[in-house]
C-alpha cells in the first residue's frame, strides 16, 4: 500500500520531492467508509482533503431546494482542496456511493505540507482552475442545448 500511496500522491503533487511524498504518505490517514457516509457537507467549514484510493463517491449540489447529483468520483480523484486552500465552506456534499477507502489529510498536515513545500499551492491551484473550467464548459454546453429547445421554429417564406 505504501508504494500505491506514494504513486497516488505523486500524480496529484508531481513536483513534490520523494521525501515530501513519503512524509505525506506517513501523515495521511487511510480510512475505510461503508456506502452512504457523508464525507463533506455543502456549506460547512470542514478540515480535510480527501484522495479516493478505492470505491466511488457521489457529488451533490443543493440547487433551488433540490439535491442534485452533479458528479461521481473514483480512485485517484480528490476533493476538499478548495476548503483548505481558501478556508471556505464546502462547495458540495460528498457521499460514498459504495464502500470507499480514502486518504484523509487534515488541515494541520496540509498547512505543514504547504510551509515545507510551497509549490503545492501552485499545483492545487492549477487543478482547481482546470476543474472549474471543465465545469464551466459543461454548463455552457447545457445552456446552449436548452436554448436550442426553446427556440421557436423558424418562419419560412416561400415565393414562386
PDB file of C-alpha atoms in Angstrom:
ATOM      1  CA  UNK A   1       0.000   0.000   0.000  1.00  0.00           C
ATOM      2  CA  UNK A   2       2.898   2.377   0.698  1.00  0.00           C
ATOM      3  CA  UNK A   3       4.042   2.327  -2.938  1.00  0.00           C
ATOM      4  CA  UNK A   4       0.482   2.796  -4.204  1.00  0.00           C
ATOM      5  CA  UNK A   5       0.018   5.733  -1.832  1.00  0.00           C
ATOM      6  CA  UNK A   6       3.211   7.427  -2.979  1.00  0.00           C
ATOM      7  CA  UNK A   7       2.168   6.946  -6.620  1.00  0.00           C
ATOM      8  CA  UNK A   8      -1.252   8.496  -5.946  1.00  0.00           C
ATOM      9  CA  UNK A   9       0.307  11.454  -4.147  1.00  0.00           C
ATOM     10  CA  UNK A  10       2.858  11.847  -6.932  1.00  0.00           C
ATOM     11  CA  UNK A  11       0.072  12.091  -9.525  1.00  0.00           C
ATOM     12  CA  UNK A  12      -1.637  14.829  -7.539  1.00  0.00           C
ATOM     13  CA  UNK A  13       1.552  16.616  -6.423  1.00  0.00           C
ATOM     14  CA  UNK A  14       4.030  15.878  -9.243  1.00  0.00           C
ATOM     15  CA  UNK A  15       6.621  18.435  -8.087  1.00  0.00           C
ATOM     16  CA  UNK A  16       6.999  17.131  -4.540  1.00  0.00           C
ATOM     17  CA  UNK A  17      10.322  15.660  -3.544  1.00  0.00           C
ATOM     18  CA  UNK A  18      10.462  11.943  -2.705  1.00  0.00           C
ATOM     19  CA  UNK A  19      10.992  12.879   0.966  1.00  0.00           C
ATOM     20  CA  UNK A  20       7.902  15.108   0.991  1.00  0.00           C
ATOM     21  CA  UNK A  21       5.833  12.405  -0.719  1.00  0.00           C
ATOM     22  CA  UNK A  22       6.932   9.876   1.878  1.00  0.00           C
ATOM     23  CA  UNK A  23       6.129  12.329   4.674  1.00  0.00           C
ATOM     24  CA  UNK A  24       2.683  12.876   3.212  1.00  0.00           C
ATOM     25  CA  UNK A  25       2.121   9.134   2.997  1.00  0.00           C
ATOM     26  CA  UNK A  26       3.066   8.734   6.653  1.00  0.00           C
ATOM     27  CA  UNK A  27       0.862  11.671   7.726  1.00  0.00           C
ATOM     28  CA  UNK A  28      -2.269  10.879   5.714  1.00  0.00           C
ATOM     29  CA  UNK A  29      -4.842   8.651   7.398  1.00  0.00           C
ATOM     30  CA  UNK A  30      -6.158   5.716   5.394  1.00  0.00           C
ATOM     31  CA  UNK A  31      -9.863   5.440   6.248  1.00  0.00           C
ATOM     32  CA  UNK A  32     -12.495   2.977   5.050  1.00  0.00           C
ATOM     33  CA  UNK A  33     -16.138   4.054   4.868  1.00  0.00           C
ATOM     34  CA  UNK A  34     -19.220   1.983   4.081  1.00  0.00           C
ATOM     35  CA  UNK A  35     -21.717   3.166   1.468  1.00  0.00           C
ATOM     36  CA  UNK A  36     -23.884   6.209   2.230  1.00  0.00           C
ATOM     37  CA  UNK A  37     -21.453   8.010   4.535  1.00  0.00           C
ATOM     38  CA  UNK A  38     -21.337  11.785   4.111  1.00  0.00           C
ATOM     39  CA  UNK A  39     -17.707  12.914   3.922  1.00  0.00           C
ATOM     40  CA  UNK A  40     -18.341  16.608   3.157  1.00  0.00           C
ATOM     41  CA  UNK A  41     -21.359  18.802   3.866  1.00  0.00           C
ATOM     42  CA  UNK A  42     -22.074  21.616   1.426  1.00  0.00           C
ATOM     43  CA  UNK A  43     -21.912  24.992   3.156  1.00  0.00           C
ATOM     44  CA  UNK A  44     -19.954  23.720   6.168  1.00  0.00           C
ATOM     45  CA  UNK A  45     -16.406  24.685   7.021  1.00  0.00           C
ATOM     46  CA  UNK A  46     -14.553  21.415   7.373  1.00  0.00           C
ATOM     47  CA  UNK A  47     -10.936  20.494   7.758  1.00  0.00           C
ATOM     48  CA  UNK A  48      -9.960  17.605   5.487  1.00  0.00           C
ATOM     49  CA  UNK A  49      -8.706  16.952   1.977  1.00  0.00           C
ATOM     50  CA  UNK A  50      -9.515  13.516   0.549  1.00  0.00           C
ATOM     51  CA  UNK A  51      -7.960  11.260  -2.061  1.00  0.00           C
ATOM     52  CA  UNK A  52     -10.012   8.255  -3.168  1.00  0.00           C
ATOM     53  CA  UNK A  53      -7.980   5.044  -3.016  1.00  0.00           C
ATOM     54  CA  UNK A  54     -10.795   2.616  -3.877  1.00  0.00           C
ATOM     55  CA  UNK A  55     -14.521   2.963  -4.316  1.00  0.00           C
ATOM     56  CA  UNK A  56     -16.755   5.755  -5.536  1.00  0.00           C
ATOM     57  CA  UNK A  57     -18.354   8.877  -4.146  1.00  0.00           C
ATOM     58  CA  UNK A  58     -21.280  10.932  -5.406  1.00  0.00           C
ATOM     59  CA  UNK A  59     -21.069  14.724  -5.547  1.00  0.00           C
ATOM     60  CA  UNK A  60     -24.283  16.640  -4.817  1.00  0.00           C
ATOM     61  CA  UNK A  61     -25.210  20.318  -5.007  1.00  0.00           C
ATOM     62  CA  UNK A  62     -28.271  21.903  -3.490  1.00  0.00           C
ATOM     63  CA  UNK A  63     -29.998  23.921  -6.234  1.00  0.00           C
ATOM     64  CA  UNK A  64     -33.355  25.589  -5.713  1.00  0.00           C
ATOM     65  CA  UNK A  65     -34.069  23.366  -2.728  1.00  0.00           C
ATOM     66  CA  UNK A  66     -33.244  20.130  -4.551  1.00  0.00           C
ATOM     67  CA  UNK A  67     -30.217  17.928  -4.018  1.00  0.00           C
ATOM     68  CA  UNK A  68     -28.844  17.139  -7.460  1.00  0.00           C
ATOM     69  CA  UNK A  69     -26.206  14.578  -8.357  1.00  0.00           C
ATOM     70  CA  UNK A  70     -23.614  16.526 -10.354  1.00  0.00           C
ATOM     71  CA  UNK A  71     -20.659  14.160 -10.500  1.00  0.00           C
ATOM     72  CA  UNK A  72     -19.159  10.849  -9.442  1.00  0.00           C
ATOM     73  CA  UNK A  73     -15.525  10.441  -8.411  1.00  0.00           C
ATOM     74  CA  UNK A  74     -13.487   7.232  -8.328  1.00  0.00           C
ATOM     75  CA  UNK A  75      -9.997   6.009  -7.478  1.00  0.00           C
ATOM     76  CA  UNK A  76      -7.327   8.684  -7.846  1.00  0.00           C
ATOM     77  CA  UNK A  77      -9.755  11.599  -7.647  1.00  0.00           C
ATOM     78  CA  UNK A  78      -9.527  14.080  -4.817  1.00  0.00           C
ATOM     79  CA  UNK A  79     -11.771  16.666  -3.182  1.00  0.00           C
ATOM     80  CA  UNK A  80     -11.746  19.137  -0.338  1.00  0.00           C
ATOM     81  CA  UNK A  81      -8.891  21.184  -1.738  1.00  0.00           C
ATOM     82  CA  UNK A  82     -10.876  24.432  -2.105  1.00  0.00           C
ATOM     83  CA  UNK A  83     -11.948  24.389   1.523  1.00  0.00           C
ATOM     84  CA  UNK A  84      -8.354  24.045   2.670  1.00  0.00           C
ATOM     85  CA  UNK A  85      -6.756  26.373   0.124  1.00  0.00           C
ATOM     86  CA  UNK A  86      -9.226  29.215   0.556  1.00  0.00           C
ATOM     87  CA  UNK A  87     -10.651  28.441   4.013  1.00  0.00           C
ATOM     88  CA  UNK A  88     -14.159  28.456   2.551  1.00  0.00           C
ATOM     89  CA  UNK A  89     -17.237  26.350   3.222  1.00  0.00           C
ATOM     90  CA  UNK A  90     -17.604  23.151   1.214  1.00  0.00           C
ATOM     91  CA  UNK A  91     -18.962  23.729  -2.275  1.00  0.00           C
ATOM     92  CA  UNK A  92     -20.735  20.349  -2.469  1.00  0.00           C
ATOM     93  CA  UNK A  93     -21.892  17.397  -0.418  1.00  0.00           C
ATOM     94  CA  UNK A  94     -19.865  14.214  -0.944  1.00  0.00           C
ATOM     95  CA  UNK A  95     -21.429  10.844  -0.089  1.00  0.00           C
ATOM     96  CA  UNK A  96     -19.858   7.423  -0.520  1.00  0.00           C
ATOM     97  CA  UNK A  97     -21.778   5.512  -3.206  1.00  0.00           C
ATOM     98  CA  UNK A  98     -20.229   2.189  -2.224  1.00  0.00           C
ATOM     99  CA  UNK A  99     -17.651   1.036   0.311  1.00  0.00           C
ATOM    100  CA  UNK A 100     -14.847   3.539  -0.216  1.00  0.00           C
ATOM    101  CA  UNK A 101     -11.294   3.852   1.023  1.00  0.00           C
ATOM    102  CA  UNK A 102      -9.774   7.350   1.193  1.00  0.00           C
ATOM    103  CA  UNK A 103      -6.637   9.069   2.322  1.00  0.00           C
ATOM    104  CA  UNK A 104      -7.647  11.878   4.624  1.00  0.00           C
ATOM    105  CA  UNK A 105      -5.283  14.797   5.097  1.00  0.00           C
ATOM    106  CA  UNK A 106      -6.364  17.210   7.803  1.00  0.00           C
ATOM    107  CA  UNK A 107      -5.764  20.945   7.880  1.00  0.00           C
ATOM    108  CA  UNK A 108      -2.737  20.694  10.214  1.00  0.00           C
ATOM    109  CA  UNK A 109      -0.927  18.217   7.980  1.00  0.00           C
ATOM    110  CA  UNK A 110      -1.906  20.250   4.931  1.00  0.00           C
ATOM    111  CA  UNK A 111      -0.621  23.504   6.490  1.00  0.00           C
ATOM    112  CA  UNK A 112       2.701  21.874   7.382  1.00  0.00           C
ATOM    113  CA  UNK A 113       2.972  20.453   3.877  1.00  0.00           C
ATOM    114  CA  UNK A 114       2.351  23.913   2.397  1.00  0.00           C
ATOM    115  CA  UNK A 115       5.003  25.512   4.617  1.00  0.00           C
ATOM    116  CA  UNK A 116       7.642  22.976   3.697  1.00  0.00           C
ATOM    117  CA  UNK A 117       6.595  22.648   0.016  1.00  0.00           C
ATOM    118  CA  UNK A 118       5.021  25.907  -1.177  1.00  0.00           C
ATOM    119  CA  UNK A 119       4.878  24.612  -4.751  1.00  0.00           C
ATOM    120  CA  UNK A 120       1.854  22.562  -3.659  1.00  0.00           C
ATOM    121  CA  UNK A 121      -0.226  25.743  -3.661  1.00  0.00           C
ATOM    122  CA  UNK A 122       0.555  26.232  -7.355  1.00  0.00           C
ATOM    123  CA  UNK A 123      -0.202  22.591  -8.203  1.00  0.00           C
ATOM    124  CA  UNK A 124      -3.508  22.575  -6.299  1.00  0.00           C
ATOM    125  CA  UNK A 125      -4.495  25.972  -7.692  1.00  0.00           C
ATOM    126  CA  UNK A 126      -3.916  24.695 -11.221  1.00  0.00           C
ATOM    127  CA  UNK A 127      -6.047  21.612 -10.537  1.00  0.00           C
ATOM    128  CA  UNK A 128      -8.858  23.700  -9.051  1.00  0.00           C
ATOM    129  CA  UNK A 129      -8.812  26.077 -12.025  1.00  0.00           C
ATOM    130  CA  UNK A 130      -8.857  23.191 -14.506  1.00  0.00           C
ATOM    131  CA  UNK A 131     -11.805  21.640 -12.669  1.00  0.00           C
ATOM    132  CA  UNK A 132     -13.703  24.949 -12.718  1.00  0.00           C
ATOM    133  CA  UNK A 133     -13.005  25.460 -16.418  1.00  0.00           C
ATOM    134  CA  UNK A 134     -14.253  21.945 -17.174  1.00  0.00           C
ATOM    135  CA  UNK A 135     -17.401  22.548 -15.127  1.00  0.00           C
ATOM    136  CA  UNK A 136     -17.963  25.905 -16.814  1.00  0.00           C
ATOM    137  CA  UNK A 137     -17.649  24.274 -20.232  1.00  0.00           C
ATOM    138  CA  UNK A 138     -20.231  21.635 -19.245  1.00  0.00           C
ATOM    139  CA  UNK A 139     -22.590  24.349 -18.002  1.00  0.00           C
ATOM    140  CA  UNK A 140     -22.225  26.402 -21.173  1.00  0.00           C
ATOM    141  CA  UNK A 141     -22.929  23.339 -23.303  1.00  0.00           C
ATOM    142  CA  UNK A 142     -26.035  22.583 -21.236  1.00  0.00           C
ATOM    143  CA  UNK A 143     -27.237  26.178 -21.562  1.00  0.00           C
ATOM    144  CA  UNK A 144     -26.716  26.031 -25.332  1.00  0.00           C
ATOM    145  CA  UNK A 145     -28.592  22.719 -25.511  1.00  0.00           C
ATOM    146  CA  UNK A 146     -31.517  24.135 -23.519  1.00  0.00           C
ATOM    147  CA  UNK A 147     -31.618  27.293 -25.637  1.00  0.00           C
ATOM    148  CA  UNK A 148     -31.884  25.206 -28.802  1.00  0.00           C
ATOM    149  CA  UNK A 149     -35.008  23.561 -27.395  1.00  0.00           C
ATOM    150  CA  UNK A 150     -36.573  26.932 -26.513  1.00  0.00           C
ATOM    151  CA  UNK A 151     -36.058  28.491 -29.936  1.00  0.00           C
ATOM    152  CA  UNK A 152     -39.352  28.735 -31.796  1.00  0.00           C
ATOM    153  CA  UNK A 153     -39.405  27.070 -35.190  1.00  0.00           C
ATOM    154  CA  UNK A 154     -38.138  29.240 -37.992  1.00  0.00           C
ATOM    155  CA  UNK A 155     -40.767  31.001 -40.077  1.00  0.00           C
ATOM    156  CA  UNK A 156     -40.435  30.131 -43.681  1.00  0.00           C
ATOM    157  CA  UNK A 157     -41.464  32.380 -46.528  1.00  0.00           C
ATOM    158  CA  UNK A 158     -41.579  30.789 -49.931  1.00  0.00           C
ATOM    159  CA  UNK A 159     -42.267  32.569 -53.143  1.00  0.00           C
ATOM    160  CA  UNK A 160     -42.776  31.190 -56.620  1.00  0.00           C
TER     161      UNK A 160
END
